[in-house]
Amino acid sequence: MLKYAGKRFLIAIPTFIGITILVYILSSLAPGTPLEMIFSDPHATAEQMEVMRERYGLDQPVVIQYFNWLKQLLGGNLGISYRTGNLVWGDISERVGPTLLLTFASLTFSLLVAIPLGIISAYKPYSIWDYLSSALSFVGAAMPNFFAGLVFVYLFSVRLKIFPSGGMYDSSGTRSFGMLLHHLILPMLVLSIQQVGSLIRQTRGSMLEVQQEDYIRTARSKGLLEKAILLKHALQNAFIPIVTRIGLMIPFLFGGAVVTEQIFAWPGLGSLMVLAINARDYPVIMGITVFIAASVLVGNIVIDLIYSLLDPKIRYE
Amino acid sequence: MANVKQSSYLRDVLKRFFAHKLAMVGALILIVEILAILSLPSIMNLDPYSIDYMSFGAPPSPQHLLGTDNVGRDNFARLIYGGRVSLTVGIMSAIVSLLIGVPLGLIAGYFRGKTEVVIMRLADIFMSFPSMILILVLASVLGQSITTVTLVIGFLGWTEFTRLTYASVLSIREKDYVESAIAIGEKSKTIIMKYILPNSLAPVIISFTFRTAQAIITESSLSFLGLGVQPPDPSWGNILYYAQSISVLSNQLYLWVPAGILLVLTVLSINFIGDGIRDALDTKMSI
């Protein structure tokens, strides 16, 4: 098991390096030199500019600059924000919590809704649950996060006034878990809509496929209880493709969080990203991108490990 | 002889497609919508750019069917022209993705070896990363015209095409007709273009429809954030941008709800058509 985990981790490293190269190339395509961003004194002489170039290492070849940046990055130094003048790591770290809370809540909610619905619709095809599930998955796939967000805010905040329209806490200054939960529900629902749809389809599909397998027929002819067959034999095997789907969902959750956080003024990485992009604050943009890349990779490694727990064959390959 | 067989396969596919109820509903909605988008501007003399100085943020009236936005532009005209932009960006960027993704998949699957490792590893990297974030970064770096938005979305959508083409090339490569083509010494280019490409088209066509739907969603999300198609050019996404103001959201539903409904309806229809094509082509694939 440990050996397997180590192998997955080793595979993740080139992926991470690939992403850092990509991000670096992208940001070096940006119009305007970083120097103009940091040092915007119009009276600066050519000599002064040269000194600044040297100080920021901008006089060196791009490849060297990349390695310098990577070295700093691995040391935990993401540079200084052009926009706020704070350390990028500080700006990012205070927003990591809200984003992780939102994405985890949404992932958990999607699993809790989609897996039972998927199982029921596979067991009772053409039932009301089955139709409900497929309607949900079609709408989920066609509903952009932001439109769902606007509709929810209009219905539940503006008209019915049962949920707040944004933020994590209200302006009263007191902070309680209940209040956080109250603010979390709408953005969580919005971020889940698309995931629930695709997860229902996946669960239904793989449950139907498993039903055809010989070992299910064997279990049935042995006279096992339906419940035992479902829980012990069918679910465990159907779970492998479902877990794959969950792995594919993780990047979408982080991507969707950008839009969702923007609508609900959720103080996470996504809304910071929009601020940074509007201000062309490249150190922050690069920092967030790399941070999200790292989180997605960690997520994938966790998924891989769950995978190997479910299916011993994968572990020993 | 081959010709007869081919046409009967095509006839079967078309028959199955036309029997698919949801796909027919989707096709109908999309045809009506495209006709409206193409013909209404000249019939009704619509102009999405001109400003009516007599009315800013006006409610619906006979002159302005869906009112005017806060700058005094006719909202109905913007909705129709926005449809042109959103559909064009969606389709064109799916074409860009296809043109990048399919050749890479063919190359990786046919030549194997190092090229395969590099291409598929690259696809893994792109797939494991939230494309929305990269699109945001790229759009901010390259600027936000309709063309750059199309190219950026298209450029980052290649992985699905590569993965599918690669998978089908791997299975087709082992077929007897390819092996015999290799045995009689046909050039690689001929084998790919004549035997492999036509036989791996089914998944590509299906994923083209889903890709178009996804690209329309991506464009509108980007424009909604103010980082995609920029006003005065209209797109469904940037029409919905105004709903970020709480007063527009709560009191001027006619400004934002129609764009949202058209958006959802369009994506839904394209997905229905995609489902229909998948069932008609009868390939075992999960997208």
PDB file of C-alpha atoms in Angstrom, chain B:
ATOM      1  CA  MET B   1     -20.784  -3.117 -53.313  1.00  0.00           C
ATOM      2  CA  ALA B   2     -19.022  -1.142 -50.604  1.00  0.00           C
ATOM      3  CA  ASN B   3     -21.090   1.841 -51.557  1.00  0.00           C
ATOM      4  CA  VAL B   4     -24.400   0.080 -50.998  1.00  0.00           C
ATOM      5  CA  LYS B   5     -23.299  -1.123 -47.578  1.00  0.00           C
ATOM      6  CA  GLN B   6     -22.130   2.306 -46.527  1.00  0.00           C
ATOM      7  CA  SER B   7     -25.350   4.016 -47.512  1.00  0.00           C
ATOM      8  CA  SER B   8     -27.437   1.473 -45.619  1.00  0.00           C
ATOM      9  CA  TYR B   9     -25.334   2.033 -42.490  1.00  0.00           C
ATOM     10  CA  LEU B  10     -25.881   5.763 -42.869  1.00  0.00           C
ATOM     11  CA  ARG B  11     -29.606   5.177 -43.393  1.00  0.00           C
ATOM     12  CA  ASP B  12     -29.771   3.109 -40.199  1.00  0.00           C
ATOM     13  CA  VAL B  13     -27.987   5.805 -38.272  1.00  0.00           C
ATOM     14  CA  LEU B  14     -30.290   8.526 -39.597  1.00  0.00           C
ATOM     15  CA  LYS B  15     -33.346   6.387 -38.893  1.00  0.00           C
ATOM     16  CA  ARG B  16     -32.262   5.869 -35.294  1.00  0.00           C
ATOM     17  CA  PHE B  17     -31.470   9.554 -34.932  1.00  0.00           C
ATOM     18  CA  PHE B  18     -34.863  10.673 -36.231  1.00  0.00           C
ATOM     19  CA  ALA B  19     -36.578   8.215 -33.887  1.00  0.00           C
ATOM     20  CA  HIS B  20     -34.853   9.787 -30.889  1.00  0.00           C
ATOM     21  CA  LYS B  21     -37.521  12.049 -29.404  1.00  0.00           C
ATOM     22  CA  LEU B  22     -35.329  14.279 -27.260  1.00  0.00           C
ATOM     23  CA  ALA B  23     -32.872  14.776 -30.104  1.00  0.00           C
ATOM     24  CA  MET B  24     -35.739  15.850 -32.358  1.00  0.00           C
ATOM     25  CA  VAL B  25     -36.972  18.329 -29.743  1.00  0.00           C
ATOM     26  CA  GLY B  26     -33.438  19.678 -29.410  1.00  0.00           C
ATOM     27  CA  ALA B  27     -32.979  19.955 -33.165  1.00  0.00           C
ATOM     28  CA  LEU B  28     -36.319  21.751 -33.537  1.00  0.00           C
ATOM     29  CA  ILE B  29     -35.505  24.295 -30.822  1.00  0.00           C
ATOM     30  CA  LEU B  30     -32.060  24.904 -32.260  1.00  0.00           C
ATOM     31  CA  ILE B  31     -33.327  25.335 -35.837  1.00  0.00           C
ATOM     32  CA  VAL B  32     -36.000  27.834 -34.743  1.00  0.00           C
ATOM     33  CA  GLU B  33     -33.428  29.688 -32.692  1.00  0.00           C
ATOM     34  CA  ILE B  34     -30.857  29.854 -35.483  1.00  0.00           C
ATOM     35  CA  LEU B  35     -33.492  31.049 -37.973  1.00  0.00           C
ATOM     36  CA  ALA B  36     -34.596  33.736 -35.521  1.00  0.00           C
ATOM     37  CA  ILE B  37     -31.049  34.850 -34.847  1.00  0.00           C
ATOM     38  CA  LEU B  38     -30.282  35.049 -38.562  1.00  0.00           C
ATOM     39  CA  SER B  39     -33.482  36.644 -39.818  1.00  0.00           C
ATOM     40  CA  LEU B  40     -34.883  38.867 -37.045  1.00  0.00           C
ATOM     41  CA  PRO B  41     -32.206  41.596 -37.196  1.00  0.00           C
ATOM     42  CA  SER B  42     -33.105  42.502 -40.803  1.00  0.00           C
ATOM     43  CA  ILE B  43     -36.861  41.898 -40.417  1.00  0.00           C
ATOM     44  CA  MET B  44     -37.192  43.975 -37.265  1.00  0.00           C
ATOM     45  CA  ASN B  45     -34.353  46.354 -38.079  1.00  0.00           C
ATOM     46  CA  LEU B  46     -32.496  45.583 -34.857  1.00  0.00           C
ATOM     47  CA  ASP B  47     -29.316  47.345 -33.792  1.00  0.00           C
ATOM     48  CA  PRO B  48     -27.519  46.184 -30.640  1.00  0.00           C
ATOM     49  CA  TYR B  49     -25.104  49.126 -30.548  1.00  0.00           C
ATOM     50  CA  SER B  50     -27.208  52.240 -31.080  1.00  0.00           C
ATOM     51  CA  ILE B  51     -28.143  54.189 -27.984  1.00  0.00           C
ATOM     52  CA  ASP B  52     -31.610  55.561 -27.411  1.00  0.00           C
ATOM     53  CA  TYR B  53     -30.949  58.798 -25.543  1.00  0.00           C
ATOM     54  CA  MET B  54     -34.603  59.029 -24.583  1.00  0.00           C
ATOM     55  CA  SER B  55     -34.580  55.886 -22.491  1.00  0.00           C
ATOM     56  CA  PHE B  56     -31.987  54.407 -20.128  1.00  0.00           C
ATOM     57  CA  GLY B  57     -32.975  51.268 -18.266  1.00  0.00           C
ATOM     58  CA  ALA B  58     -36.519  51.590 -19.647  1.00  0.00           C
ATOM     59  CA  PRO B  59     -39.075  48.810 -19.133  1.00  0.00           C
ATOM     60  CA  PRO B  60     -40.428  46.804 -22.110  1.00  0.00           C
ATOM     61  CA  SER B  61     -42.408  48.849 -24.623  1.00  0.00           C
ATOM     62  CA  PRO B  62     -43.435  48.499 -28.284  1.00  0.00           C
ATOM     63  CA  GLN B  63     -40.179  50.213 -29.364  1.00  0.00           C
ATOM     64  CA  HIS B  64     -38.027  48.128 -27.069  1.00  0.00           C
ATOM     65  CA  LEU B  65     -39.587  44.702 -26.606  1.00  0.00           C
ATOM     66  CA  LEU B  66     -37.352  43.802 -23.663  1.00  0.00           C
ATOM     67  CA  GLY B  67     -36.587  47.316 -22.487  1.00  0.00           C
ATOM     68  CA  THR B  68     -33.228  49.060 -22.683  1.00  0.00           C
ATOM     69  CA  ASP B  69     -30.086  48.496 -20.641  1.00  0.00           C
ATOM     70  CA  ASN B  70     -28.490  51.134 -18.424  1.00  0.00           C
ATOM     71  CA  VAL B  71     -26.719  52.719 -21.404  1.00  0.00           C
ATOM     72  CA  GLY B  72     -29.927  52.915 -23.454  1.00  0.00           C
ATOM     73  CA  ARG B  73     -29.254  50.025 -25.858  1.00  0.00           C
ATOM     74  CA  ASP B  74     -32.160  47.883 -27.013  1.00  0.00           C
ATOM     75  CA  ASN B  75     -32.091  44.707 -24.926  1.00  0.00           C
ATOM     76  CA  PHE B  76     -33.980  42.552 -27.445  1.00  0.00           C
ATOM     77  CA  ALA B  77     -31.486  43.449 -30.179  1.00  0.00           C
ATOM     78  CA  ARG B  78     -28.628  42.600 -27.808  1.00  0.00           C
ATOM     79  CA  LEU B  79     -30.251  39.289 -26.950  1.00  0.00           C
ATOM     80  CA  ILE B  80     -30.527  38.298 -30.620  1.00  0.00           C
ATOM     81  CA  TYR B  81     -27.053  39.520 -31.576  1.00  0.00           C
ATOM     82  CA  GLY B  82     -25.717  38.025 -28.344  1.00  0.00           C
ATOM     83  CA  GLY B  83     -27.047  34.688 -29.592  1.00  0.00           C
ATOM     84  CA  ARG B  84     -25.011  35.100 -32.771  1.00  0.00           C
ATOM     85  CA  VAL B  85     -21.885  35.761 -30.740  1.00  0.00           C
ATOM     86  CA  SER B  86     -22.467  32.972 -28.203  1.00  0.00           C
ATOM     87  CA  LEU B  87     -23.273  30.328 -30.816  1.00  0.00           C
ATOM     88  CA  THR B  88     -20.393  31.380 -33.068  1.00  0.00           C
ATOM     89  CA  VAL B  89     -17.884  31.356 -30.226  1.00  0.00           C
ATOM     90  CA  GLY B  90     -19.197  27.948 -29.099  1.00  0.00           C
ATOM     91  CA  ILE B  91     -19.014  26.283 -32.505  1.00  0.00           C
ATOM     92  CA  MET B  92     -15.770  27.915 -33.650  1.00  0.00           C
ATOM     93  CA  SER B  93     -13.949  27.078 -30.435  1.00  0.00           C
ATOM     94  CA  ALA B  94     -15.156  23.471 -30.620  1.00  0.00           C
ATOM     95  CA  ILE B  95     -13.700  23.376 -34.146  1.00  0.00           C
ATOM     96  CA  VAL B  96     -10.393  24.735 -32.825  1.00  0.00           C
ATOM     97  CA  SER B  97     -10.354  22.035 -30.111  1.00  0.00           C
ATOM     98  CA  LEU B  98     -11.102  19.370 -32.706  1.00  0.00           C
ATOM     99  CA  LEU B  99      -8.394  20.578 -35.074  1.00  0.00           C
ATOM    100  CA  ILE B 100      -5.826  20.408 -32.276  1.00  0.00           C
ATOM    101  CA  GLY B 101      -7.088  17.327 -30.471  1.00  0.00           C
ATOM    102  CA  VAL B 102      -7.810  14.846 -33.268  1.00  0.00           C
ATOM    103  CA  PRO B 103      -4.405  15.041 -35.008  1.00  0.00           C
ATOM    104  CA  LEU B 104      -2.632  14.706 -31.653  1.00  0.00           C
ATOM    105  CA  GLY B 105      -4.745  11.649 -30.810  1.00  0.00           C
ATOM    106  CA  LEU B 106      -4.037  10.110 -34.224  1.00  0.00           C
ATOM    107  CA  ILE B 107      -0.300  10.705 -33.862  1.00  0.00           C
ATOM    108  CA  ALA B 108      -0.148   9.385 -30.295  1.00  0.00           C
ATOM    109  CA  GLY B 109      -2.173   6.286 -31.109  1.00  0.00           C
ATOM    110  CA  TYR B 110      -0.485   5.472 -34.420  1.00  0.00           C
ATOM    111  CA  PHE B 111       3.161   6.170 -33.757  1.00  0.00           C
ATOM    112  CA  ARG B 112       3.213   5.133 -30.090  1.00  0.00           C
ATOM    113  CA  GLY B 113       6.596   5.314 -28.314  1.00  0.00           C
ATOM    114  CA  LYS B 114       7.951   8.627 -27.074  1.00  0.00           C
ATOM    115  CA  THR B 115       5.440  10.802 -28.951  1.00  0.00           C
ATOM    116  CA  GLU B 116       2.642   8.866 -27.302  1.00  0.00           C
ATOM    117  CA  VAL B 117       4.097   9.394 -23.833  1.00  0.00           C
ATOM    118  CA  VAL B 118       4.628  13.123 -24.387  1.00  0.00           C
ATOM    119  CA  ILE B 119       1.197  13.804 -25.884  1.00  0.00           C
ATOM    120  CA  MET B 120      -0.817  11.718 -23.441  1.00  0.00           C
ATOM    121  CA  ARG B 121       1.160  13.009 -20.453  1.00  0.00           C
ATOM    122  CA  LEU B 122       0.426  16.548 -21.637  1.00  0.00           C
ATOM    123  CA  ALA B 123      -3.244  15.639 -21.939  1.00  0.00           C
ATOM    124  CA  ASP B 124      -3.163  14.326 -18.350  1.00  0.00           C
ATOM    125  CA  ILE B 125      -1.663  17.593 -17.154  1.00  0.00           C
ATOM    126  CA  PHE B 126      -4.312  19.655 -18.918  1.00  0.00           C
ATOM    127  CA  MET B 127      -7.122  17.392 -17.733  1.00  0.00           C
ATOM    128  CA  SER B 128      -6.066  17.370 -14.105  1.00  0.00           C
ATOM    129  CA  PHE B 129      -6.172  21.126 -14.015  1.00  0.00           C
ATOM    130  CA  PRO B 130      -9.264  23.355 -13.797  1.00  0.00           C
ATOM    131  CA  SER B 131      -9.444  24.658 -17.369  1.00  0.00           C
ATOM    132  CA  MET B 132     -11.568  27.596 -16.202  1.00  0.00           C
ATOM    133  CA  ILE B 133      -8.570  28.941 -14.256  1.00  0.00           C
ATOM    134  CA  LEU B 134      -6.214  28.606 -17.229  1.00  0.00           C
ATOM    135  CA  ILE B 135      -8.797  30.204 -19.509  1.00  0.00           C
ATOM    136  CA  LEU B 136      -9.069  33.147 -17.106  1.00  0.00           C
ATOM    137  CA  VAL B 137      -5.283  33.535 -17.032  1.00  0.00           C
ATOM    138  CA  LEU B 138      -4.932  33.246 -20.809  1.00  0.00           C
ATOM    139  CA  ALA B 139      -7.818  35.620 -21.518  1.00  0.00           C
ATOM    140  CA  SER B 140      -6.318  38.189 -19.181  1.00  0.00           C
ATOM    141  CA  VAL B 141      -2.913  37.854 -20.809  1.00  0.00           C
ATOM    142  CA  LEU B 142      -4.058  37.925 -24.430  1.00  0.00           C
ATOM    143  CA  GLY B 143      -6.847  40.476 -24.131  1.00  0.00           C
ATOM    144  CA  GLN B 144     -10.529  39.905 -24.584  1.00  0.00           C
ATOM    145  CA  SER B 145     -11.781  40.182 -28.130  1.00  0.00           C
ATOM    146  CA  ILE B 146     -14.284  37.701 -29.562  1.00  0.00           C
ATOM    147  CA  THR B 147     -11.435  36.077 -31.517  1.00  0.00           C
ATOM    148  CA  THR B 148      -9.092  35.621 -28.554  1.00  0.00           C
ATOM    149  CA  VAL B 149     -11.902  34.279 -26.362  1.00  0.00           C
ATOM    150  CA  THR B 150     -12.753  31.747 -29.094  1.00  0.00           C
ATOM    151  CA  LEU B 151      -9.129  30.714 -29.519  1.00  0.00           C
ATOM    152  CA  VAL B 152      -8.466  30.435 -25.787  1.00  0.00           C
ATOM    153  CA  ILE B 153     -11.534  28.282 -25.120  1.00  0.00           C
ATOM    154  CA  GLY B 154     -10.758  26.199 -28.198  1.00  0.00           C
ATOM    155  CA  PHE B 155      -7.114  25.796 -27.322  1.00  0.00           C
ATOM    156  CA  LEU B 156      -7.898  24.463 -23.846  1.00  0.00           C
ATOM    157  CA  GLY B 157     -10.573  22.015 -25.003  1.00  0.00           C
ATOM    158  CA  TRP B 158      -8.379  19.654 -27.007  1.00  0.00           C
ATOM    159  CA  THR B 159      -7.828  16.904 -24.413  1.00  0.00           C
ATOM    160  CA  GLU B 160     -11.193  15.171 -24.790  1.00  0.00           C
ATOM    161  CA  PHE B 161     -10.721  14.851 -28.563  1.00  0.00           C
ATOM    162  CA  THR B 162      -7.180  13.557 -28.122  1.00  0.00           C
ATOM    163  CA  ARG B 163      -8.200  11.003 -25.512  1.00  0.00           C
ATOM    164  CA  LEU B 164     -11.100   9.643 -27.595  1.00  0.00           C
ATOM    165  CA  THR B 165      -9.221   9.582 -30.895  1.00  0.00           C
ATOM    166  CA  TYR B 166      -6.247   7.944 -29.197  1.00  0.00           C
ATOM    167  CA  ALA B 167      -8.444   5.239 -27.672  1.00  0.00           C
ATOM    168  CA  SER B 168     -10.158   4.415 -30.946  1.00  0.00           C
ATOM    169  CA  VAL B 169      -6.906   4.451 -32.921  1.00  0.00           C
ATOM    170  CA  LEU B 170      -5.447   1.933 -30.482  1.00  0.00           C
ATOM    171  CA  SER B 171      -8.300  -0.486 -31.157  1.00  0.00           C
ATOM    172  CA  ILE B 172      -8.434   0.149 -34.916  1.00  0.00           C
ATOM    173  CA  ARG B 173      -4.670  -0.264 -35.291  1.00  0.00           C
ATOM    174  CA  GLU B 174      -4.974  -3.939 -34.417  1.00  0.00           C
ATOM    175  CA  LYS B 175      -7.638  -4.588 -37.058  1.00  0.00           C
ATOM    176  CA  ASP B 176      -6.750  -6.818 -40.000  1.00  0.00           C
ATOM    177  CA  TYR B 177      -7.324  -4.161 -42.644  1.00  0.00           C
ATOM    178  CA  VAL B 178      -4.767  -1.848 -41.030  1.00  0.00           C
ATOM    179  CA  GLU B 179      -2.236  -4.631 -40.571  1.00  0.00           C
ATOM    180  CA  SER B 180      -2.587  -5.654 -44.187  1.00  0.00           C
ATOM    181  CA  ALA B 181      -2.211  -2.025 -45.283  1.00  0.00           C
ATOM    182  CA  ILE B 182       1.003  -1.878 -43.291  1.00  0.00           C
ATOM    183  CA  ALA B 183       2.071  -5.236 -44.771  1.00  0.00           C
ATOM    184  CA  ILE B 184       1.647  -4.075 -48.379  1.00  0.00           C
ATOM    185  CA  GLY B 185       3.793  -1.058 -47.529  1.00  0.00           C
ATOM    186  CA  GLU B 186       1.300   1.811 -47.588  1.00  0.00           C
ATOM    187  CA  LYS B 187       2.632   5.108 -46.280  1.00  0.00           C
ATOM    188  CA  SER B 188       1.749   6.030 -42.687  1.00  0.00           C
ATOM    189  CA  LYS B 189      -0.042   9.147 -43.910  1.00  0.00           C
ATOM    190  CA  THR B 190      -2.233   7.136 -46.268  1.00  0.00           C
ATOM    191  CA  ILE B 191      -3.041   4.564 -43.611  1.00  0.00           C
ATOM    192  CA  ILE B 192      -4.026   7.237 -41.109  1.00  0.00           C
ATOM    193  CA  MET B 193      -6.115   9.284 -43.540  1.00  0.00           C
ATOM    194  CA  LYS B 194      -7.700   6.386 -45.410  1.00  0.00           C
ATOM    195  CA  TYR B 195      -8.264   3.699 -42.769  1.00  0.00           C
ATOM    196  CA  ILE B 196      -7.853   5.041 -39.278  1.00  0.00           C
ATOM    197  CA  LEU B 197      -9.418   8.502 -39.368  1.00  0.00           C
ATOM    198  CA  PRO B 198     -12.745   7.520 -40.999  1.00  0.00           C
ATOM    199  CA  ASN B 199     -13.177   4.656 -38.554  1.00  0.00           C
ATOM    200  CA  SER B 200     -12.529   6.751 -35.490  1.00  0.00           C
ATOM    201  CA  LEU B 201     -14.909   9.551 -36.414  1.00  0.00           C
ATOM    202  CA  ALA B 202     -17.954   8.419 -34.404  1.00  0.00           C
ATOM    203  CA  PRO B 203     -16.680   9.411 -30.950  1.00  0.00           C
ATOM    204  CA  VAL B 204     -15.251  12.613 -32.413  1.00  0.00           C
ATOM    205  CA  ILE B 205     -18.615  13.684 -33.835  1.00  0.00           C
ATOM    206  CA  ILE B 206     -20.380  12.937 -30.571  1.00  0.00           C
ATOM    207  CA  SER B 207     -17.890  14.768 -28.458  1.00  0.00           C
ATOM    208  CA  PHE B 208     -17.972  17.713 -30.878  1.00  0.00           C
ATOM    209  CA  THR B 209     -21.586  18.386 -29.913  1.00  0.00           C
ATOM    210  CA  PHE B 210     -20.887  18.144 -26.189  1.00  0.00           C
ATOM    211  CA  ARG B 211     -17.786  20.292 -26.617  1.00  0.00           C
ATOM    212  CA  THR B 212     -19.840  22.996 -28.361  1.00  0.00           C
ATOM    213  CA  ALA B 213     -22.322  23.033 -25.474  1.00  0.00           C
ATOM    214  CA  GLN B 214     -19.508  23.219 -22.953  1.00  0.00           C
ATOM    215  CA  ALA B 215     -17.784  26.022 -24.884  1.00  0.00           C
ATOM    216  CA  ILE B 216     -20.988  28.075 -24.892  1.00  0.00           C
ATOM    217  CA  ILE B 217     -21.183  27.698 -21.108  1.00  0.00           C
ATOM    218  CA  THR B 218     -17.509  28.617 -20.718  1.00  0.00           C
ATOM    219  CA  GLU B 219     -17.818  31.710 -22.916  1.00  0.00           C
ATOM    220  CA  SER B 220     -20.881  32.916 -21.053  1.00  0.00           C
ATOM    221  CA  SER B 221     -19.245  32.329 -17.660  1.00  0.00           C
ATOM    222  CA  LEU B 222     -16.174  34.239 -18.774  1.00  0.00           C
ATOM    223  CA  SER B 223     -18.254  37.120 -20.141  1.00  0.00           C
ATOM    224  CA  PHE B 224     -20.371  37.102 -16.994  1.00  0.00           C
ATOM    225  CA  LEU B 225     -17.201  37.681 -14.958  1.00  0.00           C
ATOM    226  CA  GLY B 226     -16.428  40.612 -17.261  1.00  0.00           C
ATOM    227  CA  LEU B 227     -13.401  38.741 -18.621  1.00  0.00           C
ATOM    228  CA  GLY B 228     -14.811  37.411 -21.889  1.00  0.00           C
ATOM    229  CA  VAL B 229     -16.597  39.153 -24.753  1.00  0.00           C
ATOM    230  CA  GLN B 230     -16.504  42.875 -23.942  1.00  0.00           C
ATOM    231  CA  PRO B 231     -19.311  45.390 -24.394  1.00  0.00           C
ATOM    232  CA  PRO B 232     -20.373  46.986 -26.696  1.00  0.00           C
ATOM    233  CA  ASP B 233     -20.240  43.553 -28.371  1.00  0.00           C
ATOM    234  CA  PRO B 234     -23.170  41.603 -26.894  1.00  0.00           C
ATOM    235  CA  SER B 235     -23.080  38.002 -25.702  1.00  0.00           C
ATOM    236  CA  TRP B 236     -25.527  36.150 -23.469  1.00  0.00           C
ATOM    237  CA  GLY B 237     -22.884  36.096 -20.771  1.00  0.00           C
ATOM    238  CA  ASN B 238     -22.218  39.810 -20.759  1.00  0.00           C
ATOM    239  CA  ILE B 239     -25.949  40.597 -20.842  1.00  0.00           C
ATOM    240  CA  LEU B 240     -26.204  38.562 -17.629  1.00  0.00           C
ATOM    241  CA  TYR B 241     -23.272  40.546 -16.226  1.00  0.00           C
ATOM    242  CA  TYR B 242     -25.724  43.380 -15.434  1.00  0.00           C
ATOM    243  CA  ALA B 243     -27.622  41.087 -13.079  1.00  0.00           C
ATOM    244  CA  GLN B 244     -24.657  41.330 -10.708  1.00  0.00           C
ATOM    245  CA  SER B 245     -26.251  44.611  -9.684  1.00  0.00           C
ATOM    246  CA  ILE B 246     -28.828  43.800  -7.058  1.00  0.00           C
ATOM    247  CA  SER B 247     -31.331  46.346  -8.396  1.00  0.00           C
ATOM    248  CA  VAL B 248     -31.234  44.856 -11.903  1.00  0.00           C
ATOM    249  CA  LEU B 249     -31.454  41.382 -10.378  1.00  0.00           C
ATOM    250  CA  SER B 250     -34.511  42.144  -8.263  1.00  0.00           C
ATOM    251  CA  ASN B 251     -36.416  44.706 -10.342  1.00  0.00           C
ATOM    252  CA  GLN B 252     -35.483  44.314 -13.997  1.00  0.00           C
ATOM    253  CA  LEU B 253     -36.016  40.623 -14.684  1.00  0.00           C
ATOM    254  CA  TYR B 254     -36.647  41.391 -18.387  1.00  0.00           C
ATOM    255  CA  LEU B 255     -32.990  42.401 -18.713  1.00  0.00           C
ATOM    256  CA  TRP B 256     -31.384  39.157 -17.572  1.00  0.00           C
ATOM    257  CA  VAL B 257     -33.875  36.269 -17.429  1.00  0.00           C
ATOM    258  CA  PRO B 258     -34.388  35.933 -21.234  1.00  0.00           C
ATOM    259  CA  ALA B 259     -30.636  35.648 -21.897  1.00  0.00           C
ATOM    260  CA  GLY B 260     -30.328  32.993 -19.193  1.00  0.00           C
ATOM    261  CA  ILE B 261     -33.267  30.985 -20.475  1.00  0.00           C
ATOM    262  CA  LEU B 262     -31.985  31.080 -24.063  1.00  0.00           C
ATOM    263  CA  LEU B 263     -28.575  29.998 -22.820  1.00  0.00           C
ATOM    264  CA  VAL B 264     -29.934  27.009 -20.892  1.00  0.00           C
ATOM    265  CA  LEU B 265     -32.302  26.073 -23.714  1.00  0.00           C
ATOM    266  CA  THR B 266     -29.516  26.169 -26.295  1.00  0.00           C
ATOM    267  CA  VAL B 267     -27.112  24.065 -24.259  1.00  0.00           C
ATOM    268  CA  LEU B 268     -29.903  21.633 -23.390  1.00  0.00           C
ATOM    269  CA  SER B 269     -30.850  21.259 -27.071  1.00  0.00           C
ATOM    270  CA  ILE B 270     -27.274  20.670 -28.159  1.00  0.00           C
ATOM    271  CA  ASN B 271     -26.871  18.042 -25.427  1.00  0.00           C
ATOM    272  CA  PHE B 272     -30.099  16.339 -26.557  1.00  0.00           C
ATOM    273  CA  ILE B 273     -28.791  16.245 -30.121  1.00  0.00           C
ATOM    274  CA  GLY B 274     -25.490  14.858 -28.863  1.00  0.00           C
ATOM    275  CA  ASP B 275     -27.319  12.121 -26.979  1.00  0.00           C
ATOM    276  CA  GLY B 276     -29.324  11.332 -30.120  1.00  0.00           C
ATOM    277  CA  ILE B 277     -26.196  11.062 -32.245  1.00  0.00           C
ATOM    278  CA  ARG B 278     -24.558   8.839 -29.640  1.00  0.00           C
ATOM    279  CA  ASP B 279     -27.506   6.468 -29.513  1.00  0.00           C
ATOM    280  CA  ALA B 280     -27.817   6.502 -33.310  1.00  0.00           C
ATOM    281  CA  LEU B 281     -24.148   5.710 -33.868  1.00  0.00           C
ATOM    282  CA  ASP B 282     -24.462   3.030 -31.237  1.00  0.00           C
ATOM    283  CA  THR B 283     -20.936   3.291 -29.929  1.00  0.00           C
ATOM    284  CA  LYS B 284     -20.232   2.161 -26.409  1.00  0.00           C
ATOM    285  CA  MET B 285     -18.756   5.235 -24.907  1.00  0.00           C
ATOM    286  CA  SER B 286     -19.283   7.343 -21.864  1.00  0.00           C
ATOM    287  CA  ILE B 287     -19.013  11.084 -22.155  1.00  0.00           C
TER     288      ILE B 287
END
